[in-house]
Tab-separated table of C-alpha atoms and ligand atoms in Angstrom:
chain	number	residue	atom	x	y	z
E	1	MET	CA	-0.724	-14.279	-6.937
E	2	ARG	CA	2.276	-16.034	-8.541
E	3	TRP	CA	3.780	-19.048	-6.717
E	4	ALA	CA	1.576	-18.656	-3.630
E	5	TRP	CA	-1.125	-20.962	-2.462
E	6	LYS	CA	-4.564	-19.710	-0.714
E	7	ILE	CA	-4.319	-21.601	2.649
E	8	GLY	CA	-7.519	-19.847	4.751
E	9	LYS	CA	-9.193	-16.660	5.221
E	10	LEU	CA	-9.069	-15.066	8.685
E	11	ALA	CA	-11.336	-11.964	9.228
E	12	GLY	CA	-12.176	-12.079	5.869
E	13	ILE	CA	-8.906	-11.668	4.327
E	14	ASP	CA	-7.399	-14.268	1.714
E	15	VAL	CA	-4.359	-15.678	3.760
E	16	TYR	CA	-1.369	-17.247	0.881
E	17	MET	CA	1.720	-19.079	1.595
E	18	HIS	CA	4.384	-18.287	-0.884
E	19	ALA	CA	6.365	-20.765	-2.242
E	20	THR	CA	9.399	-19.968	-0.739
E	21	PHE	CA	8.014	-20.547	2.613
E	22	LEU	CA	8.036	-24.250	2.155
E	23	LEU	CA	11.604	-23.721	1.151
E	24	LEU	CA	11.829	-22.477	4.492
E	25	ILE	CA	9.901	-25.417	6.354
E	26	LEU	CA	12.093	-27.860	4.079
E	27	PHE	CA	15.496	-26.372	5.677
E	28	VAL	CA	14.128	-26.482	8.901
E	29	LEU	CA	13.080	-30.439	8.491
E	30	ILE	CA	16.443	-31.344	6.738
E	31	ALA	CA	18.911	-28.896	9.025
E	32	SER	CA	16.861	-30.941	12.296
E	33	TRP	CA	17.102	-34.112	10.661
E	34	VAL	CA	20.903	-34.046	9.860
E	35	GLU	CA	21.510	-32.759	13.536
E	36	LYS	CA	19.569	-35.212	15.330
E	37	HIS	CA	18.394	-38.010	12.984
E	38	ASP	CA	15.656	-38.491	15.204
E	39	ALA	CA	11.817	-38.405	14.002
E	40	VAL	CA	10.456	-36.662	17.151
E	41	THR	CA	12.732	-33.922	17.074
E	42	THR	CA	12.218	-33.429	13.309
E	43	VAL	CA	7.829	-33.211	13.972
E	44	TYR	CA	8.899	-30.948	16.888
E	45	SER	CA	10.595	-29.021	14.600
E	46	LEU	CA	7.730	-28.619	12.122
E	47	VAL	CA	5.393	-27.964	14.932
E	48	PHE	CA	7.740	-24.910	15.968
E	49	VAL	CA	7.870	-23.614	12.526
E	50	LEU	CA	3.852	-23.862	12.119
E	51	VAL	CA	3.931	-21.761	15.875
E	52	ILE	CA	5.864	-18.956	13.927
E	53	PHE	CA	3.776	-19.415	11.168
E	54	GLY	CA	0.913	-18.449	13.193
E	55	CYS	CA	2.516	-15.798	15.013
E	56	ILE	CA	3.657	-14.340	11.240
E	57	VAL	CA	0.014	-14.716	10.519
E	58	LEU	CA	-1.366	-12.578	13.700
E	59	HIS	CA	1.559	-10.327	12.629
E	60	GLU	CA	0.087	-9.530	9.285
E	61	LEU	CA	-3.653	-9.477	10.868
E	62	GLY	CA	-2.389	-6.442	13.056
E	63	HIS	CA	-1.533	-4.757	10.090
E	64	ALA	CA	-4.881	-5.473	8.614
E	65	LEU	CA	-7.002	-4.408	11.074
E	66	MET	CA	-5.751	-1.287	11.682
E	67	ALA	CA	-5.611	-0.198	8.156
E	68	ARG	CA	-9.529	-1.155	8.392
E	69	ARG	CA	-9.933	1.587	11.314
E	70	TYR	CA	-9.310	3.855	8.294
E	71	GLY	CA	-11.573	2.289	5.860
E	72	ILE	CA	-8.986	0.595	3.637
E	73	ARG	CA	-9.517	-3.014	2.991
E	74	THR	CA	-6.665	-5.607	2.895
E	75	ARG	CA	-6.721	-7.527	-0.810
E	76	ASP	CA	-4.858	-10.819	0.730
E	77	ILE	CA	-2.201	-11.669	3.401
E	78	VAL	CA	1.219	-13.543	1.200
E	79	LEU	CA	3.763	-15.514	3.986
E	80	LEU	CA	7.184	-15.309	3.248
E	81	PRO	CA	9.921	-16.854	5.066
E	82	ILE	CA	11.458	-13.601	6.155
E	83	GLY	CA	7.383	-12.571	7.658
E	84	GLY	CA	4.412	-11.807	5.731
E	85	VAL	CA	2.945	-8.791	3.591
E	86	SER	CA	-0.455	-7.723	3.928
E	87	ARG	CA	-1.381	-5.951	0.362
E	88	LEU	CA	-3.589	-3.177	1.255
E	89	GLU	CA	-5.872	-1.910	-1.514
E	90	ARG	CA	-4.284	1.225	-0.950
E	91	MET	CA	-2.003	2.863	1.025
E	92	PRO	CA	-3.145	5.507	3.602
E	93	GLU	CA	-2.589	8.930	2.691
E	94	GLU	CA	-1.762	10.465	5.773
E	95	PRO	CA	1.543	9.788	7.012
E	96	ARG	CA	0.241	9.381	10.658
E	97	GLN	CA	-1.889	6.797	9.558
E	98	GLU	CA	0.672	4.728	7.378
E	99	LEU	CA	2.722	4.849	10.655
E	100	LEU	CA	0.046	3.224	12.755
E	101	VAL	CA	-0.559	1.056	10.350
E	102	ALA	CA	3.160	-0.376	9.949
E	103	LEU	CA	3.555	-0.480	13.517
E	104	ALA	CA	0.474	-2.306	14.321
E	105	GLY	CA	2.422	-5.563	13.047
E	106	PRO	CA	5.142	-5.932	15.294
E	107	ALA	CA	3.103	-4.367	18.246
E	108	VAL	CA	1.203	-7.636	17.998
E	109	ASN	CA	4.920	-9.736	18.105
E	110	VAL	CA	5.778	-7.703	21.210
E	111	LEU	CA	2.192	-8.577	22.895
E	112	ILE	CA	2.824	-12.281	22.177
E	113	ALA	CA	6.762	-11.957	23.292
E	114	ALA	CA	5.214	-10.339	26.384
E	115	ALA	CA	2.034	-12.474	26.960
E	116	LEU	CA	5.231	-15.288	27.229
E	117	PHE	CA	7.351	-13.547	28.999
E	118	VAL	CA	5.096	-13.403	31.969
E	119	PHE	CA	4.113	-17.033	31.578
E	120	LEU	CA	7.575	-18.107	31.636
E	121	PHE	CA	8.117	-15.832	34.513
E	122	LEU	CA	5.536	-17.629	36.357
E	123	VAL	CA	6.750	-20.807	35.779
E	124	GLY	CA	9.994	-19.827	36.600
E	125	ARG	CA	11.026	-20.955	32.824
E	126	LEU	CA	12.550	-18.035	31.661
E	127	PRO	CA	15.070	-18.264	28.374
E	128	THR	CA	18.647	-16.868	29.394
E	129	GLY	CA	20.061	-13.982	26.786
E	130	ARG	CA	22.172	-16.681	25.174
E	131	GLU	CA	19.045	-18.721	24.388
E	132	ILE	CA	17.368	-15.779	23.094
E	133	ALA	CA	20.169	-14.594	20.498
E	134	ASN	CA	20.513	-18.250	19.186
E	135	ILE	CA	17.082	-19.494	18.442
E	136	SER	CA	16.717	-23.319	19.024
E	137	TRP	CA	14.895	-25.200	16.636
E	138	ASN	CA	15.114	-28.324	18.147
E	139	GLY	CA	16.246	-27.980	21.777
E	140	ALA	CA	13.592	-28.637	24.889
E	141	HIS	CA	12.897	-24.757	25.278
E	142	PHE	CA	9.706	-24.563	23.138
E	143	TRP	CA	8.072	-21.591	24.298
E	144	GLY	CA	11.364	-19.655	25.088
E	145	SER	CA	12.137	-20.677	21.606
E	146	VAL	CA	8.862	-19.199	20.524
E	147	LEU	CA	9.436	-15.775	22.526
E	148	SER	CA	12.916	-15.230	21.294
E	149	VAL	CA	11.676	-15.621	17.387
E	150	ASN	CA	8.656	-12.897	17.853
E	151	LEU	CA	11.144	-10.667	19.633
E	152	TRP	CA	13.429	-11.364	16.372
E	153	LEU	CA	10.398	-10.455	14.449
E	154	VAL	CA	10.174	-7.280	15.959
E	155	VAL	CA	14.041	-6.274	15.407
E	156	PHE	CA	14.065	-7.167	11.589
E	157	ASN	CA	11.110	-5.460	11.218
E	158	ALA	CA	12.391	-2.184	12.596
E	159	ILE	CA	15.287	-2.545	9.707
E	160	PRO	CA	14.433	1.039	7.748
E	161	ALA	CA	13.574	-0.908	3.921
E	162	PHE	CA	11.070	-1.941	2.439
E	163	PRO	CA	9.462	-4.645	2.905
E	164	MET	CA	10.043	-4.422	6.372
E	165	ASP	CA	7.667	-2.483	8.455
E	166	GLY	CA	10.716	-0.195	9.127
E	167	GLY	CA	11.239	0.940	5.377
E	168	ARG	CA	7.143	1.797	5.886
E	169	VAL	CA	8.228	3.686	9.412
E	170	LEU	CA	10.815	5.282	7.735
E	171	ARG	CA	9.035	6.562	4.289
E	172	ALA	CA	5.526	7.766	7.116
E	173	PHE	CA	8.461	9.680	8.558
E	174	LEU	CA	10.074	11.332	5.335
E	175	ALA	CA	6.893	11.916	4.044
E	176	THR	CA	6.298	14.523	7.175
E	177	ARG	CA	8.788	16.946	5.457
E	178	MET	CA	8.258	15.807	1.644
E	179	GLU	CA	5.840	14.988	-0.847
E	180	TYR	CA	4.555	11.361	-0.975
E	181	THR	CA	6.073	9.952	-3.961
E	182	ARG	CA	9.756	12.032	-3.259
E	183	ALA	CA	9.516	10.078	0.110
E	184	THR	CA	8.874	6.627	-1.282
E	185	GLN	CA	12.166	6.884	-3.537
E	186	THR	CA	14.002	8.168	-1.067
E	187	ALA	CA	12.908	5.241	1.845
E	188	ALA	CA	13.506	2.768	-1.433
E	189	HIS	CA	17.308	4.210	-2.164
E	190	ILE	CA	18.026	3.950	1.676
E	191	GLY	CA	16.434	0.549	1.799
E	192	GLN	CA	18.720	-0.747	-0.933
E	193	ALA	CA	21.886	0.589	0.267
E	194	ILE	CA	21.129	-1.255	3.822
E	195	ALA	CA	20.489	-4.156	1.627
E	196	LEU	CA	24.117	-3.642	-0.309
E	197	ILE	CA	25.614	-3.502	3.299
E	198	PHE	CA	23.823	-6.541	4.490
E	199	GLY	CA	24.605	-8.695	1.539
E	200	PHE	CA	28.342	-7.229	1.824
E	201	LEU	CA	28.616	-8.256	5.492
E	202	GLY	CA	26.979	-11.715	4.861
E	203	LEU	CA	29.299	-12.338	2.270
E	204	PHE	CA	32.201	-12.570	5.272
E	205	THR	CA	29.739	-13.424	8.080
E	206	ASP	CA	26.110	-15.248	8.075
E	207	PRO	CA	25.313	-16.322	4.424
E	208	PHE	CA	21.711	-15.945	5.941
E	209	LEU	CA	22.582	-12.224	5.318
E	210	VAL	CA	23.175	-12.524	1.577
E	211	PHE	CA	19.782	-14.181	1.883
E	212	ILE	CA	18.065	-11.424	3.948
E	213	ALA	CA	19.825	-8.714	1.836
E	214	LEU	CA	17.978	-10.293	-1.333
E	215	PHE	CA	14.935	-10.259	0.128
E	216	VAL	CA	15.568	-6.518	0.916
E	217	TRP	CA	17.071	-5.614	-2.283
E	218	MET	CA	14.076	-7.050	-4.011
E	219	GLY	CA	11.260	-5.126	-1.916
E	220	ALA	CA	13.075	-2.236	-1.966
E	221	SER	CA	13.641	-2.140	-6.295
E	222	GLY	CA	10.015	-3.670	-6.246
E	223	GLU	CA	8.508	-0.441	-4.561
E	224	ALA	CA	10.949	1.873	-6.323
E	225	ALA	CA	9.440	0.570	-9.698
E	226	MET	CA	6.119	0.815	-8.214
E	227	VAL	CA	6.773	4.556	-7.117
E	228	GLN	CA	8.038	4.966	-10.712
E	229	MET	CA	4.474	4.198	-11.922
E	230	ARG	CA	2.674	5.894	-9.152
E	231	THR	CA	4.690	9.060	-9.552
E	232	SER	CA	2.814	9.562	-12.828
E	233	LEU	CA	-0.441	8.415	-11.571
E	234	GLY	CA	-1.213	6.407	-8.605
E	235	GLY	CA	-0.480	6.890	-5.033
E	236	ILE	CA	-1.806	10.576	-5.271
E	237	PRO	CA	-5.232	11.663	-4.440
E	238	VAL	CA	-7.561	12.836	-7.455
E	239	GLN	CA	-8.224	15.851	-4.714
E	240	ARG	CA	-4.683	16.998	-5.364
E	241	VAL	CA	-5.022	17.240	-9.165
E	242	MET	CA	-8.443	17.890	-9.577
E	243	LEU	CA	-10.026	21.383	-10.997
E	244	THR	CA	-11.332	23.168	-8.378
E	245	ASN	CA	-12.273	26.111	-9.999
E	246	TYR	CA	-15.130	25.539	-12.066
E	247	ARG	CA	-18.923	26.775	-12.778
E	248	THR	CA	-22.278	24.403	-12.200
E	249	LEU	CA	-25.589	24.329	-13.061
E	250	LEU	CA	-28.736	24.278	-11.365
E	251	PRO	CA	-31.357	21.524	-12.774
E	252	ASP	CA	-34.102	24.452	-13.400
E	253	ASP	CA	-31.207	26.659	-15.198
E	254	THR	CA	-32.034	27.152	-19.239
E	255	LEU	CA	-29.543	26.129	-21.569
E	256	ASP	CA	-29.368	29.373	-22.804
E	257	LYS	CA	-27.509	29.860	-19.662
E	258	ALA	CA	-25.191	26.643	-20.255
E	259	THR	CA	-24.071	28.113	-23.708
E	260	GLU	CA	-23.383	31.366	-22.013
E	261	TYR	CA	-20.710	29.591	-19.579
E	262	MET	CA	-19.836	27.203	-22.054
E	263	LEU	CA	-18.735	30.106	-24.505
E	264	ALA	CA	-17.285	32.348	-21.187
E	265	GLY	CA	-14.919	29.624	-20.139
E	266	TRP	CA	-12.708	26.461	-20.624
E	267	GLN	CA	-15.587	23.912	-19.621
E	268	GLN	CA	-16.921	21.370	-21.690
E	269	ASP	CA	-18.750	19.457	-19.389
E	270	PHE	CA	-21.110	20.922	-16.402
E	271	PRO	CA	-21.967	19.419	-13.286
E	272	VAL	CA	-25.823	20.055	-12.503
E	273	VAL	CA	-26.147	20.399	-8.726
E	274	PHE	CA	-28.824	20.751	-6.087
E	275	GLY	CA	-26.944	22.238	-3.071
E	276	ASP	CA	-23.426	20.424	-3.173
E	277	HIS	CA	-25.226	17.415	-4.217
E	278	VAL	CA	-24.614	16.493	-7.797
E	279	LEU	CA	-27.910	15.220	-9.886
E	280	GLY	CA	-26.255	14.886	-13.360
E	281	VAL	CA	-23.797	15.839	-15.595
E	282	LEU	CA	-24.842	18.131	-18.833
E	283	ARG	CA	-22.023	17.502	-21.915
E	284	ARG	CA	-20.968	19.264	-24.208
E	285	GLU	CA	-22.904	16.428	-26.859
E	286	ASP	CA	-25.943	16.756	-24.592
E	287	LEU	CA	-26.295	20.054	-24.787
E	288	MET	CA	-26.012	20.237	-28.532
E	289	ARG	CA	-28.422	17.670	-28.974
E	290	ALA	CA	-31.087	19.112	-26.787
E	291	LEU	CA	-30.064	22.515	-28.498
E	292	ALA	CA	-30.743	21.177	-31.788
E	293	GLN	CA	-34.255	19.418	-30.509
E	294	GLY	CA	-36.037	22.365	-28.164
E	295	GLY	CA	-33.739	25.753	-28.170
E	296	THR	CA	-32.237	27.384	-25.648
E	297	SER	CA	-35.287	27.771	-23.612
E	298	LEU	CA	-35.326	24.035	-22.409
E	299	ALA	CA	-34.218	23.306	-18.402
E	300	VAL	CA	-30.923	21.876	-17.967
E	301	ARG	CA	-32.950	18.736	-16.045
E	302	ASP	CA	-33.778	17.710	-19.212
E	303	ALA	CA	-30.633	17.860	-21.303
E	304	MET	CA	-28.725	16.548	-18.535
E	305	ARG	CA	-27.303	12.890	-18.337
E	306	ARG	CA	-27.922	11.267	-14.931
E	307	ASP	CA	-25.775	8.065	-15.550
E	308	PHE	CA	-22.314	9.497	-14.619
E	309	GLU	CA	-19.880	7.745	-12.552
E	310	PRO	CA	-18.669	10.002	-9.870
E	311	ILE	CA	-15.378	9.775	-7.802
E	312	ASP	CA	-14.070	10.398	-4.957
E	313	SER	CA	-11.271	13.255	-3.902
E	314	HIS	CA	-9.588	10.264	-1.592
E	315	ASP	CA	-9.495	7.923	-4.783
E	316	MET	CA	-6.388	7.437	-6.202
E	317	LEU	CA	-5.583	8.909	-9.724
E	318	GLU	CA	-4.893	5.174	-11.302
E	319	GLN	CA	-8.467	4.453	-10.711
E	320	ALA	CA	-9.893	7.860	-11.446
E	321	VAL	CA	-7.766	7.238	-14.759
E	322	GLN	CA	-9.524	3.923	-15.388
E	323	VAL	CA	-12.902	5.404	-15.142
E	324	LEU	CA	-12.357	8.555	-17.218
E	325	GLN	CA	-11.153	6.013	-20.059
E	326	ARG	CA	-13.991	3.226	-19.123
E	327	CYS	CA	-16.587	5.513	-19.580
E	328	GLY	CA	-14.978	7.680	-22.528
E	329	CYS	CA	-16.054	10.844	-21.294
E	330	ARG	CA	-13.936	14.130	-20.572
E	331	SER	CA	-14.520	14.809	-17.184
E	332	LEU	CA	-15.871	13.304	-13.931
E	333	PRO	CA	-17.698	15.217	-11.321
E	334	VAL	CA	-15.157	14.234	-8.069
E	335	GLU	CA	-17.152	14.222	-4.410
E	336	HIS	CA	-16.481	14.032	-0.952
E	337	ASN	CA	-19.078	12.544	1.285
E	338	GLY	CA	-21.494	13.148	-1.396
E	339	ASP	CA	-21.007	16.418	-2.027
E	340	LEU	CA	-19.151	17.946	-5.161
E	341	VAL	CA	-15.609	19.059	-4.562
E	342	GLY	CA	-13.864	19.130	-7.665
E	343	ILE	CA	-14.078	18.066	-11.794
E	344	LEU	CA	-11.318	15.881	-13.118
E	345	THR	CA	-10.505	15.723	-16.892
E	346	MET	CA	-7.745	14.025	-18.468
E	347	GLU	CA	-6.276	17.517	-19.403
E	348	ASN	CA	-5.812	17.706	-15.951
E	349	VAL	CA	-4.201	14.524	-15.843
E	350	GLY	CA	-1.950	15.165	-18.513
E	351	GLU	CA	-0.695	18.305	-16.812
E	352	PHE	CA	-0.055	17.103	-13.404
E	353	MET	CA	1.850	14.044	-15.684
E	354	MET	CA	4.471	17.012	-17.404
E	355	ILE	CA	4.240	18.908	-14.507
E	356	GLN	CA	5.764	16.112	-12.430
E	357	SER	CA	8.083	14.969	-14.909
E	358	ALA	CA	9.458	18.463	-15.054
E	359	LEU	CA	9.861	18.233	-11.559
E	360	ARG	CA	11.721	14.981	-11.536
E	361	GLN	CA	14.407	16.210	-14.348
E	362	ALA	CA	14.942	19.215	-11.985
E	363	ARG	CA	15.953	17.168	-9.353
E	364	HIS	CA	18.323	15.016	-11.200
E	365	ALA	CA	19.960	17.824	-12.291
E	366	ALA	CA	20.768	18.973	-8.692
E	367	ALA	CA	21.527	15.585	-7.745
E	368	ALA	CA	23.582	15.395	-10.749
E	369	THR	CA	26.545	17.319	-8.954
E	370	PRO	CA	27.369	15.632	-6.663
E	371	LYS	CA	28.180	11.840	-7.555
E	372	ALA	CA	24.144	10.718	-7.730
E	373	MET	CA	22.594	7.506	-7.292
E	374	THR	CA	20.662	6.302	-10.114
E	375	SER	CA	16.915	7.037	-10.079
E	376	GLY	CA	13.521	6.920	-11.652
F	1	ZN	ZN1	4.427	-6.201	9.298
């Protein structure tokens, strides 16, 4: 991770701080010094920023722990001045799961705000509406300000643009009615449109909006670029591409049967199964070698190779292709819960990419009639 330092580990997840987060701290320190010229107030501001920083970490932890419930690990958490980013190893495929993972972060801030609200209510020090709207970095109302920061974090993340959680909520919503990669692109475009509006408004009102707009624009285009790569490979589970119409062999079958299957169909590699469980793979090379040595009466079990690398149907295509390239094989058996569910070949992947590209062209052609936004 460039421009980021590791600052700790929480629930087994590395936490990094991005260099720009230091800018925020610096900004607060300078602003507070310029305003009050007082060391105590400046230290107070620093403590305040660190408490907010803690709230952001808890927010990210909310995402990470919800993702963990769906068996998704979080690579790391990176803290940025506008919030944090949890880098999940993969995104949940089900829109409902992505929705819950996206909502889990802001839900933590709602909880913190609610707890502070109850606390401040009991001690009779609830912040006024004006205090909530204008967060005081160096005023006397410490916990009231922490409460309002948490509320702002919720509001901010409700913006339907990447990298905010609202962007993921939007994508999850779109993904229920259109294809996942297209949903991402649409969400990224909406995010960029929002960034433009923010930047424009910021020019005339608050320069901080321009700053936010920049982040939103970067987040949206980053997500869009990732989608461009994903549209061809990643972000697509293997099960959508794999061959499901194929033949298998039993370990007790003779090589005669294997040659018969090979000549009659398209397959060159055959999974050898016991029930739905893959015991090995008989590749064309293995078959030819065994035929040359022992003829057609040999059993498949004596010719197959057992050192195959199975992939899961829920794995992403990106990883699966890496496995295909690493082992230098033509095909891989695809399993789910230990059962054979398909075969993935390079040809498969190639065909899938061609189909995707053709469909993209069709979409562009359709979009070219009205004034089109540029897209990948
Ligand atoms: Zn979040």
